[in-house]
Amino acid sequence: MNINVSKTPEELAGQFADQLMKIIETHSGEKFHLAISGGKTPDLLFSVLAEKYVHSELWNKVHFWWVDERMVAPDHPESNFRIAHKLLFSQISIPEENIHRIKGENDPETEANSYSAQIQEQVPLQENWPVFDLILLGMGDDGHTASIFPDQMELLHSDSICAVATHPQSGQKRVTLTGKVINRAKQLVFLVTGESKIERVSEIFHKTKEARNLPAFYIAPLTTTAEWHLDEDAAKKIS
Ligand code: 6PG
């Protein structure tokens, strides 16, 4: 684990925004396949990107995919697409075909299959698995990541590219990338902030026995090292 600790979520978002754009700029390929997560943490990053890089030409090469999506309409308050569109896509100039949203309004199983097929067709494959250039993850205070929850750890080992998950409390259906796809990304970045993550970050960092029940503990990329970008609050219990 590479750990970067920023004083505040705002500082973290500012620093990572610059790092991400530098990665995209130096990427030699014509397309940069980036998978983004939902939740609140990326919102700050989206706002910083929309502000600092509003006129960047680099958006033409970025293909946005989703790590997971809540199976709700795209204008639903809980839609990951909705907030990314509001904060970022509506502010920048990016070709519509570069935005590959998971269609939350569809039947979950049908959409999981359809999204898997789109990824298979458009994201470069290695050993028949899609390899994203960068996957951006968050972590819930229960240690879930993507929509792989502690009671659905089998999604870490699924042979599908996408799968249907169920939120353990709300029962809400999600479509999520599976662990094998996530662990094949060229670059894997966690953005984790806030005191509610202190215990999970500490368990994962110290590899405690509790960590073994946390999906985020099993995100260990095959060809790179996961980068954890934390704020001081989330990093309180790690040296
Ligand atoms: C989602 C996310 C999820 C998120 C974590 C952390 O759709 O909710 O993909 O995995 O990354 O729940 O969420 P916060 O950033 O809001 O803490």
Tab-separated table of C-alpha atoms and ligand atoms in Angstrom:
chain	number	residue	atom	x	y	z
A	1	MET	CA	0.000	0.000	0.000
A	2	ASN	CA	1.260	3.451	-0.922
A	3	ILE	CA	-0.209	5.908	1.553
A	4	ASN	CA	-0.604	9.633	0.937
A	5	VAL	CA	-2.032	11.659	3.809
A	6	SER	CA	-3.445	15.153	3.282
A	7	LYS	CA	-4.515	17.532	6.031
A	8	THR	CA	-8.083	17.887	4.762
A	9	PRO	CA	-10.406	16.355	2.158
A	10	GLU	CA	-10.090	19.592	0.191
A	11	GLU	CA	-6.292	19.356	0.118
A	12	LEU	CA	-6.556	15.679	-0.873
A	13	ALA	CA	-8.944	16.472	-3.734
A	14	GLY	CA	-6.738	19.294	-4.975
A	15	GLN	CA	-3.572	17.208	-4.932
A	16	PHE	CA	-5.154	14.143	-6.514
A	17	ALA	CA	-6.861	16.195	-9.211
A	18	ASP	CA	-3.463	17.467	-10.342
A	19	GLN	CA	-1.965	13.971	-10.117
A	20	LEU	CA	-4.816	12.462	-12.154
A	21	MET	CA	-4.533	15.051	-14.931
A	22	LYS	CA	-0.768	14.501	-15.080
A	23	ILE	CA	-1.358	10.745	-15.420
A	24	ILE	CA	-3.872	11.349	-18.223
A	25	GLU	CA	-1.536	13.813	-19.949
A	26	THR	CA	1.428	11.426	-19.921
A	27	HIS	CA	-0.695	8.425	-20.953
A	28	SER	CA	0.578	7.322	-24.349
A	29	GLY	CA	-2.631	5.638	-25.502
A	30	GLU	CA	-5.339	7.399	-27.525
A	31	LYS	CA	-7.960	6.643	-24.859
A	32	PHE	CA	-7.681	6.710	-21.060
A	33	HIS	CA	-10.185	4.319	-19.521
A	34	LEU	CA	-11.043	5.635	-16.065
A	35	ALA	CA	-13.569	3.938	-13.756
A	36	ILE	CA	-14.979	6.144	-11.009
A	37	SER	CA	-16.806	5.281	-7.816
A	38	GLY	CA	-19.800	6.939	-6.253
A	39	GLY	CA	-20.441	8.024	-2.690
A	40	LYS	CA	-19.557	11.447	-1.322
A	41	THR	CA	-15.761	11.394	-1.348
A	42	PRO	CA	-15.292	11.783	-5.128
A	43	ASP	CA	-17.661	14.802	-5.188
A	44	LEU	CA	-14.871	17.121	-4.043
A	45	LEU	CA	-12.570	15.715	-6.713
A	46	PHE	CA	-15.205	16.247	-9.416
A	47	SER	CA	-15.688	19.861	-8.306
A	48	VAL	CA	-11.940	20.561	-8.315
A	49	LEU	CA	-11.526	18.972	-11.764
A	50	ALA	CA	-14.443	21.020	-13.130
A	51	GLU	CA	-12.934	24.191	-11.698
A	52	LYS	CA	-9.208	23.778	-12.424
A	53	TYR	CA	-9.413	21.818	-15.677
A	54	VAL	CA	-12.634	23.116	-17.189
A	55	HIS	CA	-10.917	23.974	-20.502
A	56	SER	CA	-8.570	21.009	-20.692
A	57	GLU	CA	-8.302	19.230	-24.023
A	58	LEU	CA	-7.422	16.076	-22.107
A	59	TRP	CA	-11.101	15.267	-21.572
A	60	ASN	CA	-11.283	14.179	-25.217
A	61	LYS	CA	-9.161	11.128	-24.428
A	62	VAL	CA	-10.803	10.180	-21.133
A	63	HIS	CA	-13.467	7.471	-21.189
A	64	PHE	CA	-15.448	7.522	-17.961
A	65	TRP	CA	-16.815	4.222	-16.690
A	66	TRP	CA	-18.435	3.444	-13.358
A	67	VAL	CA	-17.083	1.111	-10.698
A	68	ASP	CA	-20.645	0.699	-9.516
A	69	GLU	CA	-24.073	2.262	-9.751
A	70	ARG	CA	-27.208	2.229	-7.701
A	71	MET	CA	-30.019	0.747	-9.812
A	72	VAL	CA	-32.111	3.903	-9.823
A	73	ALA	CA	-32.996	6.373	-12.583
A	74	PRO	CA	-30.144	8.651	-13.725
A	75	ASP	CA	-31.905	11.679	-12.210
A	76	HIS	CA	-32.479	9.952	-8.858
A	77	PRO	CA	-30.717	11.677	-5.895
A	78	GLU	CA	-28.759	8.475	-5.184
A	79	SER	CA	-27.531	7.975	-8.764
A	80	ASN	CA	-23.725	8.024	-9.017
A	81	PHE	CA	-24.056	9.190	-12.610
A	82	ARG	CA	-26.313	12.101	-11.631
A	83	ILE	CA	-23.815	13.671	-9.234
A	84	ALA	CA	-20.846	13.152	-11.531
A	85	HIS	CA	-22.811	14.742	-14.371
A	86	LYS	CA	-23.917	17.668	-12.178
A	87	LEU	CA	-20.451	18.376	-10.747
A	88	LEU	CA	-18.215	17.494	-13.674
A	89	PHE	CA	-19.634	16.411	-17.021
A	90	SER	CA	-22.047	19.334	-17.241
A	91	GLN	CA	-19.109	21.717	-16.657
A	92	ILE	CA	-16.512	20.406	-19.108
A	93	SER	CA	-16.368	19.756	-22.822
A	94	ILE	CA	-16.281	15.966	-23.244
A	95	PRO	CA	-17.672	13.885	-26.109
A	96	GLU	CA	-20.920	12.180	-25.090
A	97	GLU	CA	-19.584	8.842	-26.334
A	98	ASN	CA	-16.842	9.066	-23.697
A	99	ILE	CA	-19.373	8.744	-20.878
A	100	HIS	CA	-20.307	5.100	-20.301
A	101	ARG	CA	-22.958	5.160	-17.636
A	102	ILE	CA	-24.469	2.083	-16.041
A	103	LYS	CA	-28.170	2.384	-16.860
A	104	GLY	CA	-29.669	2.328	-13.403
A	105	GLU	CA	-33.172	2.399	-14.845
A	106	ASN	CA	-32.732	-1.074	-16.373
A	107	ASP	CA	-33.232	-4.522	-14.885
A	108	PRO	CA	-30.099	-5.169	-12.771
A	109	GLU	CA	-29.146	-8.559	-14.225
A	110	THR	CA	-29.763	-7.352	-17.798
A	111	GLU	CA	-27.689	-4.227	-17.191
A	112	ALA	CA	-24.863	-6.153	-15.521
A	113	ASN	CA	-24.612	-8.311	-18.644
A	114	SER	CA	-24.947	-5.371	-21.008
A	115	TYR	CA	-22.318	-3.280	-19.184
A	116	SER	CA	-19.966	-6.260	-19.062
A	117	ALA	CA	-20.307	-6.594	-22.844
A	118	GLN	CA	-19.625	-2.874	-23.398
A	119	ILE	CA	-16.496	-3.062	-21.247
A	120	GLN	CA	-15.348	-6.241	-23.013
A	121	GLU	CA	-15.774	-4.503	-26.377
A	122	GLN	CA	-14.162	-1.166	-25.571
A	123	VAL	CA	-11.617	-1.577	-22.760
A	124	PRO	CA	-8.336	-3.224	-23.797
A	125	LEU	CA	-8.133	-6.895	-22.785
A	126	GLN	CA	-5.250	-8.835	-21.276
A	127	GLU	CA	-5.773	-12.590	-20.943
A	128	ASN	CA	-9.388	-11.839	-21.895
A	129	TRP	CA	-9.870	-9.528	-18.888
A	130	PRO	CA	-10.471	-5.773	-19.346
A	131	VAL	CA	-7.642	-3.619	-17.993
A	132	PHE	CA	-8.701	-0.130	-16.957
A	133	ASP	CA	-6.005	2.533	-16.980
A	134	LEU	CA	-7.088	3.758	-13.572
A	135	ILE	CA	-9.814	2.713	-11.155
A	136	LEU	CA	-10.846	5.145	-8.448
A	137	LEU	CA	-12.279	3.502	-5.330
A	138	GLY	CA	-13.817	4.651	-2.088
A	139	MET	CA	-14.385	2.608	1.043
A	140	GLY	CA	-17.488	2.467	3.175
A	141	ASP	CA	-17.241	2.532	6.974
A	142	ASP	CA	-18.098	-1.181	6.821
A	143	GLY	CA	-15.050	-1.785	4.656
A	144	HIS	CA	-16.984	-2.304	1.423
A	145	THR	CA	-15.551	-1.014	-1.805
A	146	ALA	CA	-17.261	-0.671	-5.158
A	147	SER	CA	-20.527	-2.412	-4.280
A	148	ILE	CA	-18.768	-5.443	-2.864
A	149	PHE	CA	-20.174	-5.655	0.658
A	150	PRO	CA	-18.862	-7.766	3.559
A	151	ASP	CA	-21.766	-10.223	3.147
A	152	GLN	CA	-21.063	-10.649	-0.585
A	153	MET	CA	-17.323	-11.304	-0.634
A	154	GLU	CA	-17.811	-13.864	-3.425
A	155	LEU	CA	-17.965	-10.882	-5.798
A	156	LEU	CA	-14.237	-10.498	-5.209
A	157	HIS	CA	-13.709	-13.785	-7.063
A	158	SER	CA	-16.520	-13.741	-9.624
A	159	ASP	CA	-15.579	-14.663	-13.188
A	160	SER	CA	-17.967	-11.988	-14.489
A	161	ILE	CA	-16.822	-8.461	-15.309
A	162	CYS	CA	-19.883	-6.961	-13.610
A	163	ALA	CA	-22.300	-8.440	-11.101
A	164	VAL	CA	-25.485	-7.482	-9.297
A	165	ALA	CA	-25.013	-6.640	-5.596
A	166	THR	CA	-27.531	-5.861	-2.867
A	167	HIS	CA	-26.960	-3.179	-0.269
A	168	PRO	CA	-27.085	-5.067	3.061
A	169	GLN	CA	-29.166	-2.452	4.885
A	170	SER	CA	-31.390	-0.915	2.228
A	171	GLY	CA	-31.702	-3.925	-0.090
A	172	GLN	CA	-30.986	-1.546	-2.963
A	173	LYS	CA	-29.721	-3.353	-6.052
A	174	ARG	CA	-26.383	-2.256	-7.474
A	175	VAL	CA	-24.331	-3.195	-10.532
A	176	THR	CA	-20.646	-3.401	-9.655
A	177	LEU	CA	-17.299	-4.258	-11.173
A	178	THR	CA	-16.002	-7.461	-9.639
A	179	GLY	CA	-12.776	-7.996	-7.725
A	180	LYS	CA	-10.926	-9.649	-10.598
A	181	VAL	CA	-11.485	-6.627	-12.853
A	182	ILE	CA	-10.623	-4.141	-10.122
A	183	ASN	CA	-7.394	-5.992	-9.276
A	184	ARG	CA	-6.296	-5.936	-12.932
A	185	ALA	CA	-6.314	-2.143	-13.247
A	186	LYS	CA	-3.051	-0.540	-14.294
A	187	GLN	CA	-3.476	1.939	-11.430
A	188	LEU	CA	-5.710	1.634	-8.396
A	189	VAL	CA	-6.440	4.589	-6.160
A	190	PHE	CA	-8.473	4.717	-2.969
A	191	LEU	CA	-9.782	8.093	-1.811
A	192	VAL	CA	-10.795	7.712	1.843
A	193	THR	CA	-11.593	10.559	4.208
A	194	GLY	CA	-13.311	11.154	7.504
A	195	GLU	CA	-13.326	9.814	11.034
A	196	SER	CA	-15.898	7.156	10.165
A	197	LYS	CA	-13.155	5.294	8.281
A	198	ILE	CA	-10.500	5.349	11.068
A	199	GLU	CA	-11.040	1.774	12.302
A	200	ARG	CA	-11.294	0.156	8.849
A	201	VAL	CA	-8.176	1.982	7.598
A	202	SER	CA	-6.282	0.911	10.718
A	203	GLU	CA	-7.435	-2.729	10.402
A	204	ILE	CA	-6.437	-2.896	6.746
A	205	PHE	CA	-3.139	-1.093	7.205
A	206	HIS	CA	-2.183	-3.258	10.228
A	207	LYS	CA	-3.559	-6.428	8.536
A	208	THR	CA	-5.537	-7.373	11.649
A	209	LYS	CA	-7.808	-10.417	11.759
A	210	GLU	CA	-10.820	-8.071	11.478
A	211	ALA	CA	-9.463	-6.906	8.118
A	212	ARG	CA	-10.129	-10.353	6.704
A	213	ASN	CA	-13.877	-9.541	6.788
A	214	LEU	CA	-13.423	-6.354	4.778
A	215	PRO	CA	-13.736	-6.415	0.972
A	216	ALA	CA	-11.357	-3.442	0.649
A	217	PHE	CA	-8.647	-5.562	2.307
A	218	TYR	CA	-8.641	-7.853	-0.733
A	219	ILE	CA	-8.047	-5.132	-3.278
A	220	ALA	CA	-4.439	-5.828	-4.102
A	221	PRO	CA	-3.705	-5.109	-7.739
A	222	LEU	CA	-1.849	-7.748	-9.721
A	223	THR	CA	0.517	-5.442	-11.572
A	224	THR	CA	0.819	-2.387	-9.357
A	225	THR	CA	0.406	-1.233	-5.759
A	226	ALA	CA	-2.817	0.353	-4.572
A	227	GLU	CA	-2.458	4.025	-3.668
A	228	TRP	CA	-4.405	5.126	-0.621
A	229	HIS	CA	-5.095	8.850	-0.454
A	230	LEU	CA	-6.321	9.653	3.048
A	231	ASP	CA	-7.039	12.765	5.027
A	232	GLU	CA	-5.634	13.101	8.549
A	233	ASP	CA	-8.932	12.063	10.090
A	234	ALA	CA	-9.079	8.714	8.304
A	235	ALA	CA	-5.371	8.131	8.942
A	236	LYS	CA	-5.529	8.843	12.699
A	237	LYS	CA	-4.642	5.266	13.758
A	238	ILE	CA	-1.897	4.503	11.287
A	239	SER	CA	1.678	5.610	11.671
B	1	6PG	C1	-21.104	3.883	-3.833
B	1	6PG	C2	-19.612	3.778	-3.910
B	1	6PG	C3	-19.102	3.167	-2.647
B	1	6PG	C4	-18.363	4.263	-1.972
B	1	6PG	C5	-18.230	4.000	-0.510
B	1	6PG	C6	-17.632	5.209	0.192
B	1	6PG	O1	-21.750	3.776	-4.873
B	1	6PG	O2	-21.563	4.157	-2.713
B	1	6PG	O3	-19.088	3.268	-5.010
B	1	6PG	O4	-18.278	2.065	-2.768
B	1	6PG	O5	-17.086	4.410	-2.564
B	1	6PG	O6	-19.519	3.744	0.012
B	1	6PG	O7	-18.570	6.218	0.111
B	1	6PG	P1	-18.237	7.682	0.699
B	1	6PG	O8	-17.196	8.252	-0.213
B	1	6PG	O9	-19.554	8.416	0.625
B	1	6PG	O10	-17.751	7.466	2.103
